[in-house]
Amino acid sequence: MPLRVRNVGHIVDSEVVLTDERLGDIAAILTNLEPAPGSDGPEWEMSLLIGEGVSGRRVRISLAPFISKTEYEKSFDEPFLLVGSPTSGSRQASTFALFRDRFFAPDRDPKGDKEREELVLRVKRAVYKEDEELSSLRSYVSNIEAALEFRKDGPQRTTIPDDVKLLVWTRDGGACVRCGSKEKLHFDHIIPVAKGGSNVAENVQILCEPCNLRKSDKIGI
Ligand SMILES: [Zn+2]
């Protein structure tokens, strides 16, 4: 049966923040971990909500330095497996993985080296996927913003005099000066009008829409 892993928490500013609903069990395991040999590792804190409703209050608990300094540094390259003692009556797995300041828990304890290797691979995949998604989200948003900016700039482009357009069109061979495309072409101000660029032929070039968006991306307008 394949192992399933889920992100149960992360480290922010020396604090372990748990995000899983079965946080009680995980918190119990983390607080019961023995200090690592040497005890030179990071000293994290964890804040726990004790009680519910109006009587509920947050307490900060200092965790034992259960991972050594070297192990912590290595945990940015390879997931580090932590094995705690299972809490009585709990079926929660007591193995955790720490990778790039994120904690992962499998749905059950891995049995043997093969499953431990599987756990490591699944943790890596989860983190890489999350990072990849974040970076594609970032470029998606910046492309949309560039497109909106481009549309906002649009009407100003029409103020390029016809003789300048004709000159630029002939000079640039009726194609995008960056990639040679002949589709979706626009007259582009090399120095944007908003930044003081003028409508002279020297400041105008032909760009296709994708190249134009890439350009806006780079100069950050
Ligand atoms: Zn182009």
PDB file of C-alpha atoms and ligand atoms in Angstrom:
ATOM      1  CA  MET A   1       0.000   0.000   0.000  1.00  0.00           C
ATOM      2  CA  PRO A   2       1.509   3.342  -0.971  1.00  0.00           C
ATOM      3  CA  LEU A   3       2.283   5.847   1.733  1.00  0.00           C
ATOM      4  CA  ARG A   4       0.534   9.167   1.679  1.00  0.00           C
ATOM      5  CA  VAL A   5       2.171  12.232   3.101  1.00  0.00           C
ATOM      6  CA  ARG A   6       0.706  15.543   4.077  1.00  0.00           C
ATOM      7  CA  ASN A   7       2.161  18.811   5.112  1.00  0.00           C
ATOM      8  CA  VAL A   8       1.435  19.240   8.804  1.00  0.00           C
ATOM      9  CA  GLY A   9       3.349  22.369   9.604  1.00  0.00           C
ATOM     10  CA  HIS A  10       6.291  24.610   8.966  1.00  0.00           C
ATOM     11  CA  ILE A  11       8.872  26.718  10.726  1.00  0.00           C
ATOM     12  CA  VAL A  12       8.490  30.490  10.711  1.00  0.00           C
ATOM     13  CA  ASP A  13      10.775  32.739  12.726  1.00  0.00           C
ATOM     14  CA  SER A  14      11.967  29.964  15.057  1.00  0.00           C
ATOM     15  CA  GLU A  15       8.435  28.841  15.659  1.00  0.00           C
ATOM     16  CA  VAL A  16       6.881  25.527  14.693  1.00  0.00           C
ATOM     17  CA  VAL A  17       3.459  26.264  13.288  1.00  0.00           C
ATOM     18  CA  LEU A  18       1.249  23.229  12.935  1.00  0.00           C
ATOM     19  CA  THR A  19      -1.456  23.330  10.314  1.00  0.00           C
ATOM     20  CA  ASP A  20      -2.984  19.908  10.560  1.00  0.00           C
ATOM     21  CA  GLU A  21      -6.295  19.220  12.235  1.00  0.00           C
ATOM     22  CA  ARG A  22      -4.795  16.308  14.172  1.00  0.00           C
ATOM     23  CA  LEU A  23      -2.417  18.809  15.650  1.00  0.00           C
ATOM     24  CA  GLY A  24      -2.804  17.458  19.199  1.00  0.00           C
ATOM     25  CA  ASP A  25      -1.108  14.156  18.386  1.00  0.00           C
ATOM     26  CA  ILE A  26       1.650  15.776  16.392  1.00  0.00           C
ATOM     27  CA  ALA A  27       2.264  18.386  19.048  1.00  0.00           C
ATOM     28  CA  ALA A  28       2.517  15.617  21.659  1.00  0.00           C
ATOM     29  CA  ILE A  29       5.116  13.764  19.601  1.00  0.00           C
ATOM     30  CA  LEU A  30       7.143  16.912  18.959  1.00  0.00           C
ATOM     31  CA  THR A  31       7.161  17.944  22.623  1.00  0.00           C
ATOM     32  CA  ASN A  32       8.267  14.449  23.651  1.00  0.00           C
ATOM     33  CA  LEU A  33      11.230  14.272  21.295  1.00  0.00           C
ATOM     34  CA  GLU A  34      14.598  13.823  22.988  1.00  0.00           C
ATOM     35  CA  PRO A  35      17.352  16.375  22.365  1.00  0.00           C
ATOM     36  CA  ALA A  36      19.690  15.331  19.572  1.00  0.00           C
ATOM     37  CA  PRO A  37      23.248  14.341  20.574  1.00  0.00           C
ATOM     38  CA  GLY A  38      25.270  17.483  21.116  1.00  0.00           C
ATOM     39  CA  SER A  39      22.053  19.508  21.555  1.00  0.00           C
ATOM     40  CA  ASP A  40      23.470  22.243  19.370  1.00  0.00           C
ATOM     41  CA  GLY A  41      20.467  22.363  17.091  1.00  0.00           C
ATOM     42  CA  PRO A  42      17.902  25.129  16.694  1.00  0.00           C
ATOM     43  CA  GLU A  43      15.673  25.773  19.677  1.00  0.00           C
ATOM     44  CA  TRP A  44      12.193  26.142  18.332  1.00  0.00           C
ATOM     45  CA  GLU A  45       9.068  27.140  20.107  1.00  0.00           C
ATOM     46  CA  MET A  46       5.545  26.038  19.476  1.00  0.00           C
ATOM     47  CA  SER A  47       2.388  27.725  20.544  1.00  0.00           C
ATOM     48  CA  LEU A  48      -0.521  25.547  21.535  1.00  0.00           C
ATOM     49  CA  LEU A  49      -4.139  26.348  22.169  1.00  0.00           C
ATOM     50  CA  ILE A  50      -5.186  24.826  25.467  1.00  0.00           C
ATOM     51  CA  GLY A  51      -8.898  24.525  26.113  1.00  0.00           C
ATOM     52  CA  GLU A  52     -11.708  25.806  23.959  1.00  0.00           C
ATOM     53  CA  GLY A  53     -13.866  28.894  23.612  1.00  0.00           C
ATOM     54  CA  VAL A  54     -13.525  31.691  26.175  1.00  0.00           C
ATOM     55  CA  SER A  55     -11.400  29.583  28.488  1.00  0.00           C
ATOM     56  CA  GLY A  56      -8.991  28.694  25.674  1.00  0.00           C
ATOM     57  CA  ARG A  57      -5.549  30.206  25.893  1.00  0.00           C
ATOM     58  CA  ARG A  58      -2.300  30.021  23.947  1.00  0.00           C
ATOM     59  CA  VAL A  59       0.807  28.708  25.604  1.00  0.00           C
ATOM     60  CA  ARG A  60       4.269  28.783  24.207  1.00  0.00           C
ATOM     61  CA  ILE A  61       6.322  25.658  24.633  1.00  0.00           C
ATOM     62  CA  SER A  62      10.043  25.398  24.049  1.00  0.00           C
ATOM     63  CA  LEU A  63      10.920  22.271  22.122  1.00  0.00           C
ATOM     64  CA  ALA A  64      14.022  20.244  22.864  1.00  0.00           C
ATOM     65  CA  PRO A  65      16.712  20.777  20.203  1.00  0.00           C
ATOM     66  CA  PHE A  66      15.715  17.431  18.662  1.00  0.00           C
ATOM     67  CA  ILE A  67      17.737  17.972  15.515  1.00  0.00           C
ATOM     68  CA  SER A  68      21.428  18.847  15.511  1.00  0.00           C
ATOM     69  CA  LYS A  69      22.787  21.880  13.713  1.00  0.00           C
ATOM     70  CA  THR A  70      24.370  19.756  10.974  1.00  0.00           C
ATOM     71  CA  GLU A  71      21.230  17.675  10.525  1.00  0.00           C
ATOM     72  CA  TYR A  72      19.162  20.822  10.253  1.00  0.00           C
ATOM     73  CA  GLU A  73      21.456  22.249   7.584  1.00  0.00           C
ATOM     74  CA  LYS A  74      21.292  18.945   5.684  1.00  0.00           C
ATOM     75  CA  SER A  75      17.491  18.925   5.895  1.00  0.00           C
ATOM     76  CA  PHE A  76      17.431  21.564   3.175  1.00  0.00           C
ATOM     77  CA  ASP A  77      18.912  19.034   0.710  1.00  0.00           C
ATOM     78  CA  GLU A  78      17.462  15.782   1.989  1.00  0.00           C
ATOM     79  CA  PRO A  79      14.351  15.213   4.092  1.00  0.00           C
ATOM     80  CA  PHE A  80      15.326  14.427   7.685  1.00  0.00           C
ATOM     81  CA  LEU A  81      13.281  11.695   9.344  1.00  0.00           C
ATOM     82  CA  LEU A  82      12.299  12.158  12.967  1.00  0.00           C
ATOM     83  CA  VAL A  83      10.987   9.238  14.943  1.00  0.00           C
ATOM     84  CA  GLY A  84       9.069   9.980  18.090  1.00  0.00           C
ATOM     85  CA  SER A  85       7.544   7.653  20.617  1.00  0.00           C
ATOM     86  CA  PRO A  86       3.913   7.000  19.746  1.00  0.00           C
ATOM     87  CA  THR A  87       1.497   8.476  22.224  1.00  0.00           C
ATOM     88  CA  SER A  88      -0.557   5.879  24.017  1.00  0.00           C
ATOM     89  CA  GLY A  89      -3.856   5.094  22.410  1.00  0.00           C
ATOM     90  CA  SER A  90      -2.930   7.031  19.273  1.00  0.00           C
ATOM     91  CA  ARG A  91      -2.723   5.512  15.849  1.00  0.00           C
ATOM     92  CA  GLN A  92      -0.959   8.544  14.514  1.00  0.00           C
ATOM     93  CA  ALA A  93       2.293   7.707  12.810  1.00  0.00           C
ATOM     94  CA  SER A  94       5.268   8.739  14.897  1.00  0.00           C
ATOM     95  CA  THR A  95       7.624   9.275  11.960  1.00  0.00           C
ATOM     96  CA  PHE A  96       7.950  12.776  10.581  1.00  0.00           C
ATOM     97  CA  ALA A  97       9.990  14.306   7.874  1.00  0.00           C
ATOM     98  CA  LEU A  98      11.487  17.767   8.004  1.00  0.00           C
ATOM     99  CA  PHE A  99      12.418  19.238   4.639  1.00  0.00           C
ATOM    100  CA  ARG A 100      13.116  22.885   3.833  1.00  0.00           C
ATOM    101  CA  ASP A 101      11.460  24.074   7.042  1.00  0.00           C
ATOM    102  CA  ARG A 102       8.324  22.086   6.368  1.00  0.00           C
ATOM    103  CA  PHE A 103       7.034  19.135   8.378  1.00  0.00           C
ATOM    104  CA  PHE A 104       5.411  16.153   6.722  1.00  0.00           C
ATOM    105  CA  ALA A 105       3.611  13.215   8.262  1.00  0.00           C
ATOM    106  CA  PRO A 106       2.838   9.921   6.537  1.00  0.00           C
ATOM    107  CA  ASP A 107      -0.584   8.333   7.036  1.00  0.00           C
ATOM    108  CA  ARG A 108       1.168   5.400   8.718  1.00  0.00           C
ATOM    109  CA  ASP A 109       4.672   4.563   9.864  1.00  0.00           C
ATOM    110  CA  PRO A 110       6.949   3.363   7.070  1.00  0.00           C
ATOM    111  CA  LYS A 111       8.099  -0.219   7.403  1.00  0.00           C
ATOM    112  CA  GLY A 112      11.657  -0.946   6.402  1.00  0.00           C
ATOM    113  CA  ASP A 113      14.182   0.911   4.291  1.00  0.00           C
ATOM    114  CA  LYS A 114      12.151   0.712   1.126  1.00  0.00           C
ATOM    115  CA  GLU A 115       9.196   2.538   2.635  1.00  0.00           C
ATOM    116  CA  ARG A 116      11.443   5.057   4.317  1.00  0.00           C
ATOM    117  CA  GLU A 117      12.909   5.787   0.902  1.00  0.00           C
ATOM    118  CA  GLU A 118       9.385   6.130  -0.472  1.00  0.00           C
ATOM    119  CA  LEU A 119       8.546   8.585   2.285  1.00  0.00           C
ATOM    120  CA  VAL A 120      11.607  10.673   1.413  1.00  0.00           C
ATOM    121  CA  LEU A 121      10.637  10.705  -2.262  1.00  0.00           C
ATOM    122  CA  ARG A 122       7.036  11.665  -1.548  1.00  0.00           C
ATOM    123  CA  VAL A 123       8.120  14.509   0.708  1.00  0.00           C
ATOM    124  CA  LYS A 124      10.468  15.819  -1.978  1.00  0.00           C
ATOM    125  CA  ARG A 125       7.770  15.619  -4.608  1.00  0.00           C
ATOM    126  CA  ALA A 126       5.284  17.453  -2.378  1.00  0.00           C
ATOM    127  CA  VAL A 127       7.739  20.295  -1.786  1.00  0.00           C
ATOM    128  CA  TYR A 128       8.895  20.551  -5.397  1.00  0.00           C
ATOM    129  CA  LYS A 129       5.302  20.542  -6.609  1.00  0.00           C
ATOM    130  CA  GLU A 130       4.372  23.274  -4.157  1.00  0.00           C
ATOM    131  CA  ASP A 131       7.386  25.385  -5.192  1.00  0.00           C
ATOM    132  CA  GLU A 132       6.706  24.855  -8.868  1.00  0.00           C
ATOM    133  CA  GLU A 133       3.066  25.791  -8.446  1.00  0.00           C
ATOM    134  CA  LEU A 134       4.070  28.939  -6.605  1.00  0.00           C
ATOM    135  CA  SER A 135       6.519  29.982  -9.302  1.00  0.00           C
ATOM    136  CA  SER A 136       4.004  29.385 -12.088  1.00  0.00           C
ATOM    137  CA  LEU A 137       1.396  31.299 -10.086  1.00  0.00           C
ATOM    138  CA  ARG A 138       3.892  34.150  -9.787  1.00  0.00           C
ATOM    139  CA  SER A 139       4.561  34.285 -13.529  1.00  0.00           C
ATOM    140  CA  TYR A 140       0.851  33.915 -14.315  1.00  0.00           C
ATOM    141  CA  VAL A 141       0.012  36.933 -12.165  1.00  0.00           C
ATOM    142  CA  SER A 142       2.894  38.997 -13.519  1.00  0.00           C
ATOM    143  CA  ASN A 143       1.850  38.203 -17.097  1.00  0.00           C
ATOM    144  CA  ILE A 144      -1.711  39.293 -16.405  1.00  0.00           C
ATOM    145  CA  GLU A 145      -0.451  42.475 -14.797  1.00  0.00           C
ATOM    146  CA  ALA A 146       1.810  43.144 -17.771  1.00  0.00           C
ATOM    147  CA  ALA A 147      -1.126  42.567 -20.122  1.00  0.00           C
ATOM    148  CA  LEU A 148      -3.302  44.981 -18.151  1.00  0.00           C
ATOM    149  CA  GLU A 149      -0.529  47.554 -18.218  1.00  0.00           C
ATOM    150  CA  PHE A 150      -0.165  46.953 -21.931  1.00  0.00           C
ATOM    151  CA  ARG A 151      -3.869  47.590 -22.513  1.00  0.00           C
ATOM    152  CA  LYS A 152      -3.693  50.738 -20.394  1.00  0.00           C
ATOM    153  CA  ASP A 153      -0.801  51.966 -22.544  1.00  0.00           C
ATOM    154  CA  GLY A 154      -2.607  50.988 -25.717  1.00  0.00           C
ATOM    155  CA  PRO A 155      -4.350  54.251 -26.715  1.00  0.00           C
ATOM    156  CA  GLN A 156      -1.112  56.242 -26.363  1.00  0.00           C
ATOM    157  CA  ARG A 157       0.459  54.091 -29.040  1.00  0.00           C
ATOM    158  CA  THR A 158      -2.006  55.387 -31.595  1.00  0.00           C
ATOM    159  CA  THR A 159      -0.520  58.836 -31.173  1.00  0.00           C
ATOM    160  CA  ILE A 160       2.585  57.709 -33.097  1.00  0.00           C
ATOM    161  CA  PRO A 161       2.350  59.752 -36.321  1.00  0.00           C
ATOM    162  CA  ASP A 162       1.639  57.780 -39.494  1.00  0.00           C
ATOM    163  CA  ASP A 163       4.896  58.770 -41.174  1.00  0.00           C
ATOM    164  CA  VAL A 164       6.857  57.491 -38.165  1.00  0.00           C
ATOM    165  CA  LYS A 165       4.903  54.227 -38.271  1.00  0.00           C
ATOM    166  CA  LEU A 166       5.647  53.824 -41.968  1.00  0.00           C
ATOM    167  CA  LEU A 167       9.334  54.513 -41.388  1.00  0.00           C
ATOM    168  CA  VAL A 168       9.561  52.051 -38.477  1.00  0.00           C
ATOM    169  CA  TRP A 169       7.570  49.433 -40.384  1.00  0.00           C
ATOM    170  CA  THR A 170       9.943  49.619 -43.341  1.00  0.00           C
ATOM    171  CA  ARG A 171      13.060  49.782 -41.168  1.00  0.00           C
ATOM    172  CA  ASP A 172      12.033  46.737 -39.065  1.00  0.00           C
ATOM    173  CA  GLY A 173      10.885  44.774 -42.104  1.00  0.00           C
ATOM    174  CA  GLY A 174       7.311  44.435 -40.845  1.00  0.00           C
ATOM    175  CA  ALA A 175       8.306  41.902 -38.220  1.00  0.00           C
ATOM    176  CA  CYS A 176       9.016  41.676 -34.500  1.00  0.00           C
ATOM    177  CA  VAL A 177      12.567  42.934 -33.930  1.00  0.00           C
ATOM    178  CA  ARG A 178      13.142  40.357 -31.209  1.00  0.00           C
ATOM    179  CA  CYS A 179      11.825  37.116 -32.665  1.00  0.00           C
ATOM    180  CA  GLY A 180      10.934  37.896 -36.262  1.00  0.00           C
ATOM    181  CA  SER A 181       7.266  37.000 -35.809  1.00  0.00           C
ATOM    182  CA  LYS A 182       4.788  38.621 -38.188  1.00  0.00           C
ATOM    183  CA  GLU A 183       1.767  38.021 -35.996  1.00  0.00           C
ATOM    184  CA  LYS A 184       0.074  40.274 -33.435  1.00  0.00           C
ATOM    185  CA  LEU A 185       2.494  43.114 -34.082  1.00  0.00           C
ATOM    186  CA  HIS A 186       2.497  46.378 -32.188  1.00  0.00           C
ATOM    187  CA  PHE A 187       4.449  49.570 -32.301  1.00  0.00           C
ATOM    188  CA  ASP A 188       6.396  49.650 -29.076  1.00  0.00           C
ATOM    189  CA  HIS A 189       8.048  52.579 -27.376  1.00  0.00           C
ATOM    190  CA  ILE A 190      11.609  51.516 -26.498  1.00  0.00           C
ATOM    191  CA  ILE A 191      11.531  53.972 -23.624  1.00  0.00           C
ATOM    192  CA  PRO A 192       7.918  53.969 -22.425  1.00  0.00           C
ATOM    193  CA  VAL A 193       5.952  57.185 -22.861  1.00  0.00           C
ATOM    194  CA  ALA A 194       5.247  57.085 -19.133  1.00  0.00           C
ATOM    195  CA  LYS A 195       8.999  57.256 -18.562  1.00  0.00           C
ATOM    196  CA  GLY A 196       9.553  60.127 -20.963  1.00  0.00           C
ATOM    197  CA  GLY A 197       9.981  58.255 -24.251  1.00  0.00           C
ATOM    198  CA  SER A 198       8.824  60.125 -27.341  1.00  0.00           C
ATOM    199  CA  ASN A 199       7.183  59.235 -30.656  1.00  0.00           C
ATOM    200  CA  VAL A 200      10.300  59.576 -32.795  1.00  0.00           C
ATOM    201  CA  ALA A 201      11.263  56.635 -35.019  1.00  0.00           C
ATOM    202  CA  GLU A 202      14.416  55.998 -32.945  1.00  0.00           C
ATOM    203  CA  ASN A 203      12.237  55.295 -29.925  1.00  0.00           C
ATOM    204  CA  VAL A 204       9.725  53.098 -31.726  1.00  0.00           C
ATOM    205  CA  GLN A 205      10.123  49.475 -32.719  1.00  0.00           C
ATOM    206  CA  ILE A 206       7.953  46.602 -33.821  1.00  0.00           C
ATOM    207  CA  LEU A 207       7.265  43.913 -31.273  1.00  0.00           C
ATOM    208  CA  CYS A 208       4.888  41.012 -31.274  1.00  0.00           C
ATOM    209  CA  GLU A 209       2.567  40.694 -28.317  1.00  0.00           C
ATOM    210  CA  PRO A 210       4.493  37.881 -26.518  1.00  0.00           C
ATOM    211  CA  CYS A 211       7.780  39.788 -26.801  1.00  0.00           C
ATOM    212  CA  ASN A 212       6.090  42.941 -25.630  1.00  0.00           C
ATOM    213  CA  LEU A 213       4.748  41.176 -22.554  1.00  0.00           C
ATOM    214  CA  ARG A 214       8.163  39.738 -21.829  1.00  0.00           C
ATOM    215  CA  LYS A 215       9.663  43.195 -22.107  1.00  0.00           C
ATOM    216  CA  SER A 216       7.150  44.699 -19.680  1.00  0.00           C
ATOM    217  CA  ASP A 217       7.928  41.847 -17.334  1.00  0.00           C
ATOM    218  CA  LYS A 218      11.620  42.720 -17.329  1.00  0.00           C
ATOM    219  CA  ILE A 219      11.421  46.433 -16.863  1.00  0.00           C
ATOM    220  CA  GLY A 220       8.709  45.951 -14.288  1.00  0.00           C
ATOM    221  CA  ILE A 221       6.090  48.350 -15.528  1.00  0.00           C
TER     222      ILE A 221
HETATM  223 ZN    ZN B   1       8.424  38.710 -30.978  1.00  0.00          ZN
END
